mmCIF file of C-alpha atoms and ligand atoms in Angstrom:
data_model
loop_
_atom_site.group_PDB
_atom_site.id
_atom_site.type_symbol
_atom_site.label_atom_id
_atom_site.label_comp_id
_atom_site.label_asym_id
_atom_site.label_seq_id
_atom_site.Cartn_x
_atom_site.Cartn_y
_atom_site.Cartn_z
ATOM 1 C CA MET F 1 58.542 15.565 -1.188
ATOM 2 C CA SER F 2 55.964 14.758 1.431
ATOM 3 C CA HIS F 3 52.692 16.599 1.877
ATOM 4 C CA PRO F 4 49.737 16.257 4.256
ATOM 5 C CA GLU F 5 47.392 13.384 3.445
ATOM 6 C CA THR F 6 44.696 14.475 0.987
ATOM 7 C CA ILE F 7 41.240 12.961 1.471
ATOM 8 C CA SER F 8 38.869 13.760 -1.386
ATOM 9 C CA VAL F 9 35.139 13.161 -1.614
ATOM 10 C CA ILE F 10 33.280 12.603 -4.883
ATOM 11 C CA LEU F 11 29.545 13.274 -4.585
ATOM 12 C CA VAL F 12 27.709 11.457 -7.350
ATOM 13 C CA ALA F 13 24.866 13.833 -8.231
ATOM 14 C CA ALA F 14 24.456 13.518 -12.012
ATOM 15 C CA GLY F 15 21.224 11.496 -11.992
ATOM 16 C CA ARG F 16 18.093 12.787 -13.670
ATOM 17 C CA GLY F 17 15.900 10.524 -11.579
ATOM 18 C CA SER F 18 12.481 11.888 -10.706
ATOM 19 C CA ARG F 19 11.177 8.748 -8.969
ATOM 20 C CA ALA F 20 10.917 10.960 -5.878
ATOM 21 C CA GLY F 21 8.334 13.172 -7.575
ATOM 22 C CA GLU F 22 7.856 15.605 -10.422
ATOM 23 C CA GLY F 23 10.021 18.576 -11.235
ATOM 24 C CA LEU F 24 13.656 18.985 -10.241
ATOM 25 C CA PRO F 25 16.130 16.105 -10.124
ATOM 26 C CA LYS F 26 15.851 14.800 -6.566
ATOM 27 C CA GLN F 27 19.290 16.005 -5.411
ATOM 28 C CA TYR F 28 18.101 19.626 -5.854
ATOM 29 C CA ARG F 29 14.668 19.224 -4.266
ATOM 30 C CA LEU F 30 14.245 20.973 -0.929
ATOM 31 C CA ILE F 31 14.173 19.235 2.425
ATOM 32 C CA GLY F 32 14.052 21.456 5.479
ATOM 33 C CA GLY F 33 14.078 24.451 3.119
ATOM 34 C CA ARG F 34 17.433 23.623 1.502
ATOM 35 C CA PRO F 35 18.389 21.418 -1.464
ATOM 36 C CA LEU F 36 19.162 17.778 -0.674
ATOM 37 C CA LEU F 37 22.678 18.260 -2.111
ATOM 38 C CA THR F 38 23.299 21.134 0.345
ATOM 39 C CA HIS F 39 22.645 18.863 3.331
ATOM 40 C CA THR F 40 24.960 16.193 1.913
ATOM 41 C CA ILE F 41 27.802 18.675 1.272
ATOM 42 C CA ASP F 42 27.344 20.051 4.810
ATOM 43 C CA ALA F 43 27.772 16.546 6.260
ATOM 44 C CA PHE F 44 31.252 16.325 4.697
ATOM 45 C CA LEU F 45 32.193 19.973 5.397
ATOM 46 C CA ALA F 46 31.652 19.126 9.080
ATOM 47 C CA VAL F 47 34.573 16.645 8.951
ATOM 48 C CA PRO F 48 37.934 18.467 9.236
ATOM 49 C CA GLU F 49 39.848 15.463 7.784
ATOM 50 C CA VAL F 50 38.050 15.974 4.439
ATOM 51 C CA SER F 51 40.345 18.054 2.186
ATOM 52 C CA GLU F 52 38.050 18.640 -0.771
ATOM 53 C CA ILE F 53 34.594 17.787 -2.089
ATOM 54 C CA LEU F 54 33.896 17.313 -5.796
ATOM 55 C CA PRO F 55 30.255 17.245 -6.933
ATOM 56 C CA VAL F 56 29.752 15.322 -10.186
ATOM 57 C CA ILE F 57 26.657 16.776 -11.830
ATOM 58 C CA HIS F 58 24.666 16.819 -15.053
ATOM 59 C CA PRO F 59 25.857 19.646 -17.362
ATOM 60 C CA ASP F 60 22.341 21.191 -17.276
ATOM 61 C CA ASP F 61 22.477 21.583 -13.478
ATOM 62 C CA GLU F 62 25.390 24.032 -13.047
ATOM 63 C CA ASN F 63 23.171 26.818 -11.661
ATOM 64 C CA LEU F 64 21.291 24.441 -9.347
ATOM 65 C CA CYS F 65 24.608 23.119 -8.023
ATOM 66 C CA ALA F 66 26.015 26.626 -7.463
ATOM 67 C CA ARG F 67 22.903 27.541 -5.493
ATOM 68 C CA ALA F 68 23.141 24.339 -3.420
ATOM 69 C CA VAL F 69 26.806 25.048 -2.587
ATOM 70 C CA GLY F 70 25.966 28.674 -1.729
ATOM 71 C CA LEU F 71 23.476 27.528 0.921
ATOM 72 C CA THR F 72 25.912 25.306 2.808
ATOM 73 C CA CYS F 73 26.641 26.193 6.430
ATOM 74 C CA GLY F 74 28.700 23.226 7.650
ATOM 75 C CA GLY F 75 32.189 24.736 7.389
ATOM 76 C CA ASN F 76 34.647 26.382 5.014
ATOM 77 C CA ARG F 77 32.998 25.937 1.619
ATOM 78 C CA GLN F 78 36.279 26.780 -0.157
ATOM 79 C CA ARG F 79 36.800 23.023 0.110
ATOM 80 C CA VAL F 80 34.001 22.447 -2.447
ATOM 81 C CA LEU F 81 35.612 22.179 -5.903
ATOM 82 C CA PRO F 82 33.910 23.411 -9.083
ATOM 83 C CA PRO F 83 31.733 20.515 -10.278
ATOM 84 C CA ALA F 84 32.799 17.864 -12.753
ATOM 85 C CA PHE F 85 30.300 16.679 -15.332
ATOM 86 C CA GLY F 86 28.988 13.150 -15.158
ATOM 87 C CA ALA F 87 27.801 10.777 -17.821
ATOM 88 C CA ASP F 88 25.015 8.269 -18.386
ATOM 89 C CA THR F 89 25.548 5.814 -15.550
ATOM 90 C CA ARG F 90 26.614 6.005 -11.926
ATOM 91 C CA GLN F 91 29.836 4.187 -12.802
ATOM 92 C CA THR F 92 30.805 6.571 -15.615
ATOM 93 C CA SER F 93 29.968 9.572 -13.393
ATOM 94 C CA ALA F 94 32.204 8.281 -10.580
ATOM 95 C CA HIS F 95 34.922 7.655 -13.175
ATOM 96 C CA ALA F 96 34.587 11.235 -14.442
ATOM 97 C CA GLY F 97 35.065 12.442 -10.860
ATOM 98 C CA LEU F 98 38.190 10.304 -10.372
ATOM 99 C CA ARG F 99 39.643 11.556 -13.673
ATOM 100 C CA ALA F 100 38.900 15.185 -12.650
ATOM 101 C CA LEU F 101 40.723 14.693 -9.330
ATOM 102 C CA ALA F 102 43.697 13.098 -11.125
ATOM 103 C CA ALA F 103 43.824 16.036 -13.568
ATOM 104 C CA ARG F 104 43.435 18.930 -11.124
ATOM 105 C CA PRO F 105 46.596 20.819 -10.024
ATOM 106 C CA GLY F 106 48.442 19.513 -6.955
ATOM 107 C CA PRO F 107 49.257 16.024 -5.746
ATOM 108 C CA ALA F 108 46.676 13.270 -6.284
ATOM 109 C CA PRO F 109 44.669 12.347 -3.171
ATOM 110 C CA GLU F 110 45.729 9.421 -0.991
ATOM 111 C CA ILE F 111 42.154 8.449 -0.110
ATOM 112 C CA VAL F 112 38.968 9.000 -2.093
ATOM 113 C CA LEU F 113 35.420 8.589 -0.802
ATOM 114 C CA ILE F 114 32.552 8.085 -3.234
ATOM 115 C CA HIS F 115 29.140 9.047 -1.870
ATOM 116 C CA ASP F 116 25.564 9.168 -3.155
ATOM 117 C CA ALA F 117 24.325 12.778 -3.063
ATOM 118 C CA ALA F 118 20.937 11.326 -2.048
ATOM 119 C CA ARG F 119 22.266 10.202 1.376
ATOM 120 C CA PRO F 120 22.213 13.466 3.369
ATOM 121 C CA PHE F 121 22.199 11.878 6.848
ATOM 122 C CA VAL F 122 25.709 10.408 6.708
ATOM 123 C CA THR F 123 27.380 11.147 10.045
ATOM 124 C CA ALA F 124 30.884 12.428 10.782
ATOM 125 C CA HIS F 125 31.373 9.236 12.821
ATOM 126 C CA LEU F 126 30.657 6.976 9.826
ATOM 127 C CA ILE F 127 32.848 9.102 7.522
ATOM 128 C CA GLY F 128 35.722 8.829 10.030
ATOM 129 C CA ARG F 129 35.329 5.044 10.404
ATOM 130 C CA VAL F 130 35.259 4.354 6.664
ATOM 131 C CA ILE F 131 38.368 6.529 6.127
ATOM 132 C CA ALA F 132 40.207 4.608 8.862
ATOM 133 C CA ALA F 133 39.159 1.268 7.321
ATOM 134 C CA ALA F 134 40.346 2.379 3.867
ATOM 135 C CA ARG F 135 43.741 3.331 5.322
ATOM 136 C CA GLU F 136 44.020 -0.161 6.773
ATOM 137 C CA HIS F 137 42.557 -2.272 3.960
ATOM 138 C CA GLY F 138 42.800 -0.108 0.805
ATOM 139 C CA ALA F 139 39.063 -0.438 0.186
ATOM 140 C CA ALA F 140 36.162 -0.244 2.636
ATOM 141 C CA ILE F 141 32.387 0.106 2.558
ATOM 142 C CA PRO F 142 29.688 0.585 5.180
ATOM 143 C CA ALA F 143 27.125 -2.211 5.009
ATOM 144 C CA MET F 144 24.046 -3.257 6.938
ATOM 145 C CA ALA F 145 23.102 -6.759 8.034
ATOM 146 C CA LEU F 146 19.648 -7.722 6.777
ATOM 147 C CA THR F 147 16.857 -8.083 9.300
ATOM 148 C CA ASP F 148 14.062 -9.261 6.990
ATOM 149 C CA THR F 149 13.892 -12.867 5.861
ATOM 150 C CA ILE F 150 15.161 -12.971 2.272
ATOM 151 C CA LYS F 151 13.269 -14.912 -0.419
ATOM 152 C CA GLN F 152 14.344 -15.845 -3.905
ATOM 153 C CA VAL F 153 11.424 -15.564 -6.356
ATOM 154 C CA ASP F 154 10.891 -16.461 -9.990
ATOM 155 C CA GLY F 155 9.641 -14.154 -12.746
ATOM 156 C CA SER F 156 5.995 -14.723 -11.798
ATOM 157 C CA GLY F 157 6.580 -13.867 -8.118
ATOM 158 C CA LEU F 158 6.522 -17.426 -6.798
ATOM 159 C CA VAL F 159 8.972 -18.171 -4.005
ATOM 160 C CA LEU F 160 11.761 -20.482 -5.056
ATOM 161 C CA GLY F 161 13.415 -20.628 -1.663
ATOM 162 C CA THR F 162 14.666 -18.874 1.448
ATOM 163 C CA VAL F 163 18.162 -17.382 1.290
ATOM 164 C CA ASP F 164 20.485 -17.551 4.298
ATOM 165 C CA ARG F 165 20.763 -13.877 5.185
ATOM 166 C CA ASN F 166 23.644 -14.237 7.646
ATOM 167 C CA SER F 167 26.289 -13.752 4.986
ATOM 168 C CA LEU F 168 24.404 -10.982 3.149
ATOM 169 C CA ARG F 169 24.895 -7.231 3.602
ATOM 170 C CA ALA F 170 23.235 -4.166 2.036
ATOM 171 C CA ALA F 171 25.956 -1.773 0.822
ATOM 172 C CA GLN F 172 25.816 1.927 1.684
ATOM 173 C CA THR F 173 28.046 4.876 0.882
ATOM 174 C CA PRO F 174 30.469 6.596 1.469
ATOM 175 C CA GLN F 175 32.778 3.919 0.090
ATOM 176 C CA ALA F 176 36.453 4.708 0.651
ATOM 177 C CA PHE F 177 39.491 3.581 -1.329
ATOM 178 C CA ALA F 178 43.166 4.206 -1.865
ATOM 179 C CA PHE F 179 42.862 6.690 -4.742
ATOM 180 C CA GLN F 180 45.243 5.007 -7.214
ATOM 181 C CA LEU F 181 43.670 1.590 -6.538
ATOM 182 C CA LEU F 182 40.176 2.810 -7.407
ATOM 183 C CA LEU F 183 41.272 4.920 -10.394
ATOM 184 C CA ALA F 184 43.112 1.925 -11.913
ATOM 185 C CA ALA F 185 40.127 -0.365 -11.234
ATOM 186 C CA HIS F 186 37.744 2.110 -12.924
ATOM 187 C CA ASP F 187 40.067 2.550 -15.912
ATOM 188 C CA ALA F 188 40.262 -1.234 -16.262
ATOM 189 C CA ALA F 189 36.469 -1.629 -16.110
ATOM 190 C CA ILE F 190 35.996 0.959 -18.872
ATOM 191 C CA ALA F 191 38.727 -0.745 -20.927
ATOM 192 C CA ARG F 192 36.752 -4.023 -20.576
ATOM 193 C CA GLY F 193 33.637 -2.233 -21.810
ATOM 194 C CA GLN F 194 31.878 -2.516 -18.453
ATOM 195 C CA SER F 195 29.880 0.600 -17.491
ATOM 196 C CA ASP F 196 26.859 -0.512 -15.452
ATOM 197 C CA LEU F 197 28.316 -1.556 -12.092
ATOM 198 C CA THR F 198 26.164 0.026 -9.377
ATOM 199 C CA ASP F 199 28.794 0.715 -6.734
ATOM 200 C CA ASP F 200 32.514 1.340 -6.558
ATOM 201 C CA ALA F 201 33.188 -1.683 -4.385
ATOM 202 C CA ALA F 202 31.981 -3.852 -7.292
ATOM 203 C CA ILE F 203 34.588 -2.174 -9.504
ATOM 204 C CA ALA F 204 37.340 -2.809 -6.960
ATOM 205 C CA GLU F 205 36.131 -6.415 -6.527
ATOM 206 C CA ALA F 206 36.171 -6.935 -10.304
ATOM 207 C CA ALA F 207 39.819 -5.777 -10.286
ATOM 208 C CA GLY F 208 40.626 -8.451 -7.687
ATOM 209 C CA HIS F 209 40.853 -6.215 -4.599
ATOM 210 C CA ARG F 210 39.640 -7.214 -1.155
ATOM 211 C CA VAL F 211 37.008 -4.843 0.219
ATOM 212 C CA ALA F 212 36.378 -4.536 3.969
ATOM 213 C CA ALA F 213 32.760 -4.214 5.096
ATOM 214 C CA ILE F 214 32.302 -2.117 8.249
ATOM 215 C CA ALA F 215 29.027 -1.515 10.082
ATOM 216 C CA GLY F 216 26.785 0.977 8.287
ATOM 217 C CA GLU F 217 24.195 3.208 9.963
ATOM 218 C CA ALA F 218 20.433 2.679 9.854
ATOM 219 C CA GLY F 219 19.941 6.460 9.634
ATOM 220 C CA ASN F 220 22.081 6.698 6.481
ATOM 221 C CA LEU F 221 18.947 6.692 4.342
ATOM 222 C CA LYS F 222 19.115 6.898 0.543
ATOM 223 C CA ILE F 223 16.324 9.216 -0.516
ATOM 224 C CA THR F 224 14.543 7.731 -3.502
ATOM 225 C CA THR F 225 10.755 7.771 -3.164
ATOM 226 C CA PRO F 226 8.264 10.527 -2.202
ATOM 227 C CA GLY F 227 7.866 8.671 1.123
ATOM 228 C CA ASP F 228 11.632 8.974 1.714
ATOM 229 C CA PHE F 229 11.367 12.741 1.201
ATOM 230 C CA ALA F 230 8.544 12.950 3.729
ATOM 231 C CA ARG F 231 10.567 10.927 6.282
ATOM 232 C CA ALA F 232 13.662 13.077 5.676
ATOM 233 C CA GLU F 233 11.614 16.255 6.108
ATOM 234 C CA ALA F 234 10.220 14.957 9.397
ATOM 235 C CA ALA F 235 13.685 13.969 10.646
ATOM 236 C CA LEU F 236 15.100 17.406 9.797
ATOM 237 C CA THR F 237 12.178 19.245 11.348
ATOM 238 C CA ARG F 238 12.798 17.398 14.619
ATOM 239 C CA GLN F 239 16.371 18.756 14.542
ATOM 240 C CA LEU F 240 15.125 22.360 14.059
ATOM 241 C CA ALA F 241 14.227 22.788 17.705
ATOM 242 C CA ASP F 242 15.591 26.328 18.270
ATOM 243 C CA ILE F 243 12.350 28.221 17.603
ATOM 244 C CA ARG F 244 12.597 32.019 17.517
ATOM 245 C CA THR F 245 10.301 34.967 16.888
ATOM 246 C CA GLY F 246 11.451 38.338 15.570
ATOM 247 C CA GLN F 247 9.526 41.561 15.114
ATOM 248 C CA GLY F 248 9.863 44.376 12.611
ATOM 249 C CA PHE F 249 8.364 47.862 12.353
ATOM 250 C CA ASP F 250 8.635 50.468 9.605
ATOM 251 C CA VAL F 251 7.069 53.763 8.515
ATOM 252 C CA HIS F 252 7.205 55.618 5.217
ATOM 253 C CA ALA F 253 5.675 59.034 4.565
ATOM 254 C CA PHE F 254 3.470 59.812 1.585
ATOM 255 C CA ALA F 255 4.857 61.968 -1.245
ATOM 256 C CA PRO F 256 3.375 63.018 -4.586
ATOM 257 C CA GLY F 257 2.840 60.093 -6.962
ATOM 258 C CA ASP F 258 0.294 57.649 -8.400
ATOM 259 C CA HIS F 259 1.127 54.273 -6.834
ATOM 260 C CA VAL F 260 2.644 52.575 -3.798
ATOM 261 C CA TRP F 261 4.515 49.262 -3.461
ATOM 262 C CA LEU F 262 3.194 47.078 -0.633
ATOM 263 C CA GLY F 263 4.353 43.481 -0.151
ATOM 264 C CA GLY F 264 5.910 43.506 -3.609
ATOM 265 C CA VAL F 265 2.573 44.486 -5.225
ATOM 266 C CA ARG F 266 2.125 47.727 -7.174
ATOM 267 C CA ILE F 267 -1.072 49.397 -5.951
ATOM 268 C CA ALA F 268 -2.572 52.422 -7.702
ATOM 269 C CA HIS F 269 -3.021 55.318 -5.253
ATOM 270 C CA ASP F 270 -3.213 59.112 -5.357
ATOM 271 C CA LYS F 271 0.132 59.327 -3.525
ATOM 272 C CA ALA F 272 3.448 57.453 -3.437
ATOM 273 C CA LEU F 273 5.601 56.463 -0.478
ATOM 274 C CA ALA F 274 8.841 58.407 -0.030
ATOM 275 C CA GLY F 275 12.005 56.410 0.514
ATOM 276 C CA HIS F 276 15.457 55.562 -0.696
ATOM 277 C CA SER F 277 14.393 52.227 -2.212
ATOM 278 C CA ASP F 278 10.894 51.528 -3.591
ATOM 279 C CA ALA F 279 9.683 52.344 -0.012
ATOM 280 C CA ASP F 280 7.822 49.021 0.341
ATOM 281 C CA VAL F 281 7.103 49.462 4.037
ATOM 282 C CA ALA F 282 5.626 45.931 4.279
ATOM 283 C CA LEU F 283 8.695 44.146 2.917
ATOM 284 C CA HIS F 284 10.955 46.312 5.106
ATOM 285 C CA ALA F 285 9.070 45.321 8.274
ATOM 286 C CA LEU F 286 9.142 41.633 7.245
ATOM 287 C CA THR F 287 12.897 41.815 6.513
ATOM 288 C CA ASP F 288 13.565 43.303 9.955
ATOM 289 C CA ALA F 289 11.375 40.652 11.607
ATOM 290 C CA ILE F 290 13.495 37.863 10.085
ATOM 291 C CA LEU F 291 16.767 39.652 10.904
ATOM 292 C CA GLY F 292 15.450 40.070 14.453
ATOM 293 C CA ALA F 293 14.743 36.357 14.799
ATOM 294 C CA LEU F 294 18.292 35.648 13.619
ATOM 295 C CA ALA F 295 19.734 38.404 15.840
ATOM 296 C CA GLU F 296 21.657 39.580 12.764
ATOM 297 C CA GLY F 297 21.205 43.356 12.913
ATOM 298 C CA ASP F 298 18.622 45.256 10.887
ATOM 299 C CA ILE F 299 17.865 46.257 7.309
ATOM 300 C CA GLY F 300 19.676 49.584 7.668
ATOM 301 C CA ALA F 301 22.872 47.822 8.782
ATOM 302 C CA HIS F 302 22.896 45.473 5.770
ATOM 303 C CA PHE F 303 21.570 47.933 3.169
ATOM 304 C CA PRO F 304 22.584 51.425 4.359
ATOM 305 C CA PRO F 305 20.512 54.262 2.817
ATOM 306 C CA SER F 306 23.831 56.090 2.335
ATOM 307 C CA ASP F 307 24.816 53.434 -0.224
ATOM 308 C CA LEU F 308 23.769 54.664 -3.672
ATOM 309 C CA GLN F 309 23.383 51.142 -5.064
ATOM 310 C CA TRP F 310 20.093 50.709 -3.132
ATOM 311 C CA LYS F 311 18.553 53.914 -4.570
ATOM 312 C CA GLY F 312 15.248 52.934 -6.169
ATOM 313 C CA ALA F 313 15.937 49.252 -5.428
ATOM 314 C CA ARG F 314 13.099 46.716 -5.392
ATOM 315 C CA SER F 315 12.668 45.784 -1.750
ATOM 316 C CA GLU F 316 12.326 42.085 -2.556
ATOM 317 C CA ILE F 317 16.154 42.136 -2.646
ATOM 318 C CA PHE F 318 16.168 42.880 1.099
ATOM 319 C CA LEU F 319 13.651 40.191 1.995
ATOM 320 C CA LYS F 320 15.427 37.593 -0.164
ATOM 321 C CA ASP F 321 18.701 38.417 1.585
ATOM 322 C CA ALA F 322 17.121 37.830 5.011
ATOM 323 C CA VAL F 323 15.565 34.551 3.799
ATOM 324 C CA ALA F 324 18.964 33.377 2.494
ATOM 325 C CA ARG F 325 20.511 34.169 5.895
ATOM 326 C CA VAL F 326 18.041 31.775 7.518
ATOM 327 C CA ALA F 327 18.968 29.055 5.011
ATOM 328 C CA ARG F 328 22.694 29.633 5.582
ATOM 329 C CA ARG F 329 22.121 29.064 9.307
ATOM 330 C CA GLY F 330 20.486 25.732 8.376
ATOM 331 C CA GLY F 331 17.042 26.984 9.389
ATOM 332 C CA VAL F 332 13.578 27.459 7.939
ATOM 333 C CA ILE F 333 10.931 30.150 8.189
ATOM 334 C CA ALA F 334 7.825 28.734 9.845
ATOM 335 C CA HIS F 335 5.562 31.777 9.468
ATOM 336 C CA LEU F 336 5.429 35.462 8.504
ATOM 337 C CA ASP F 337 2.717 37.759 9.856
ATOM 338 C CA LEU F 338 2.245 41.330 8.590
ATOM 339 C CA THR F 339 -0.033 44.139 9.787
ATOM 340 C CA LEU F 340 -0.420 47.315 7.717
ATOM 341 C CA ILE F 341 -1.708 50.455 9.417
ATOM 342 C CA CYS F 342 -3.220 53.087 7.120
ATOM 343 C CA GLU F 343 -6.491 54.800 6.151
ATOM 344 C CA ALA F 344 -5.791 54.311 2.444
ATOM 345 C CA PRO F 345 -5.217 52.623 0.083
ATOM 346 C CA LYS F 346 -7.709 49.890 0.951
ATOM 347 C CA ILE F 347 -5.682 46.729 1.747
ATOM 348 C CA GLY F 348 -8.538 44.181 1.699
ATOM 349 C CA PRO F 349 -8.810 43.857 -2.093
ATOM 350 C CA GLN F 350 -4.991 43.461 -2.331
ATOM 351 C CA ARG F 351 -4.591 41.009 0.545
ATOM 352 C CA ASP F 352 -4.472 37.812 -1.528
ATOM 353 C CA SER F 353 -2.069 39.172 -4.132
ATOM 354 C CA MET F 354 0.172 40.527 -1.357
ATOM 355 C CA ARG F 355 0.195 37.150 0.403
ATOM 356 C CA ALA F 356 1.049 35.406 -2.871
ATOM 357 C CA SER F 357 3.787 37.926 -3.620
ATOM 358 C CA ILE F 358 5.411 37.639 -0.163
ATOM 359 C CA ALA F 359 5.164 33.834 -0.258
ATOM 360 C CA ALA F 360 6.863 33.772 -3.678
ATOM 361 C CA ILE F 361 9.670 36.126 -2.605
ATOM 362 C CA ALA F 362 10.310 34.183 0.615
ATOM 363 C CA GLY F 363 9.906 30.745 -0.980
ATOM 364 C CA LEU F 364 7.070 29.794 1.388
ATOM 365 C CA SER F 365 3.703 28.168 0.912
ATOM 366 C CA LEU F 366 0.704 30.504 1.092
ATOM 367 C CA ASP F 367 -0.491 29.090 4.421
ATOM 368 C CA ARG F 368 2.699 30.383 6.070
ATOM 369 C CA VAL F 369 2.066 34.040 5.162
ATOM 370 C CA ALA F 370 -0.546 36.273 6.840
ATOM 371 C CA VAL F 371 -1.458 39.819 5.776
ATOM 372 C CA LYS F 372 -3.710 41.943 7.975
ATOM 373 C CA ALA F 373 -4.677 45.600 7.915
ATOM 374 C CA THR F 374 -6.177 48.166 10.236
ATOM 375 C CA THR F 375 -6.758 51.889 10.384
ATOM 376 C CA SER F 376 -5.805 53.955 13.416
ATOM 377 C CA GLU F 377 -9.314 55.419 13.708
ATOM 378 C CA GLY F 378 -8.210 58.758 12.324
ATOM 379 C CA LEU F 379 -5.622 59.209 15.084
ATOM 380 C CA GLY F 380 -1.941 59.995 14.703
ATOM 381 C CA PHE F 381 0.125 60.251 11.497
ATOM 382 C CA THR F 382 -1.527 57.269 9.856
ATOM 383 C CA GLY F 383 -4.945 58.668 10.804
ATOM 384 C CA ARG F 384 -4.007 62.003 9.212
ATOM 385 C CA ARG F 385 -3.034 60.081 6.036
ATOM 386 C CA GLU F 386 0.570 61.245 6.264
ATOM 387 C CA GLY F 387 2.064 57.805 5.677
ATOM 388 C CA ILE F 388 1.796 54.028 6.169
ATOM 389 C CA ALA F 389 3.130 51.981 9.098
ATOM 390 C CA ALA F 390 3.824 48.248 9.009
ATOM 391 C CA MET F 391 4.396 45.720 11.795
ATOM 392 C CA ALA F 392 5.644 42.177 11.188
ATOM 393 C CA ALA F 393 6.468 39.027 13.105
ATOM 394 C CA ALA F 394 8.627 36.171 11.797
ATOM 395 C CA THR F 395 8.819 32.729 13.375
ATOM 396 C CA ILE F 396 11.859 30.729 12.344
ATOM 397 C CA ARG F 397 13.341 27.360 13.305
ATOM 398 C CA LEU F 398 17.094 26.891 13.562
ATOM 399 C CA PRO F 399 19.148 23.775 14.301
ATOM 400 C CA GLU F 400 19.435 23.395 18.061
ATOM 401 C CA ALA F 401 23.238 23.616 18.002
ATOM 402 C CA ALA F 402 23.032 27.106 16.459
ATOM 403 C CA GLY F 403 21.605 28.573 19.646
HETATM 404 MG MG1 MG O 1 11.769 51.349 5.306
#
């Protein structure tokens, strides 16, 4: 029985490496507002030939991986399989991925690509070329000629000689193989007790297979150091050239009570704000400003007051939803600016805690959130202390193609 060719991708993402800085494993650190792994998955989702994508992760990172997959925007994410769990070395993690693909229901893939999760800038063109080369040769890798002069040194750093670089290449990923060829080569390596080979081509070579080297891409950077993260951030920011501003406006009337919620901060007051949710007029205006920049409707369309589930809801839910919509479009929020209009409560003493609260909800640094306040000089409904009005502006950056 014949079936369409299956091309599977294993993303090796089980490392715990924190050479790129403190905190999260590097594949979950944010560049351009989204986890590194999200960008890498998107690169493969953009290639229609790719049938399925299997992340191989550390067992502690299931939630981080689910979040990274949820933020993809490159295509039908149904093609991302539930993750497999990796082991101590890159080789054993890749092997775990191959075994998971062999064990899943359905026919085994014809072609498998193994890719470092830390190379988010792989292009559809390179993916297509390495697949074609694997069809022809059974095993293929992208590789770069070396431009620096290469020296051999001894243990004390003294130069022993100059190496002829013409026959040398630096190997990249994705590396593509006939699936059964690579699975058998991995099984054989494990059977020999070998578990520290640093790429899959080395495993195929050790099994006696010929591996074709095709031209790699200089932009196919492997993100390792803090400097690499800074360069990746700069490269992504240059791509986010569709700059948009949205505005939001909201009013809530005062009602009996002893506190109001403004910007996610509970402020003692001799009245409350009336509303279906917690009536946080500031977060509502900010949510609408972001939705406006996206041209994706308004807060009432996404969270209708007629829907009982939002009764008494914390308004940070609404702002977080708008922020996630920006991420799903591949964009970032550059700035949020809020103006509150009321005679009371006094906003000044709460300004810093409101900025910190909004920044935390939106996942922004403090210097990207402004909170301002004014009275209306005793005029109108705010002047008569009948309620609070809020105005907001959001500046966001989207990938140019999204416009
Ligand atoms: Mg409202």
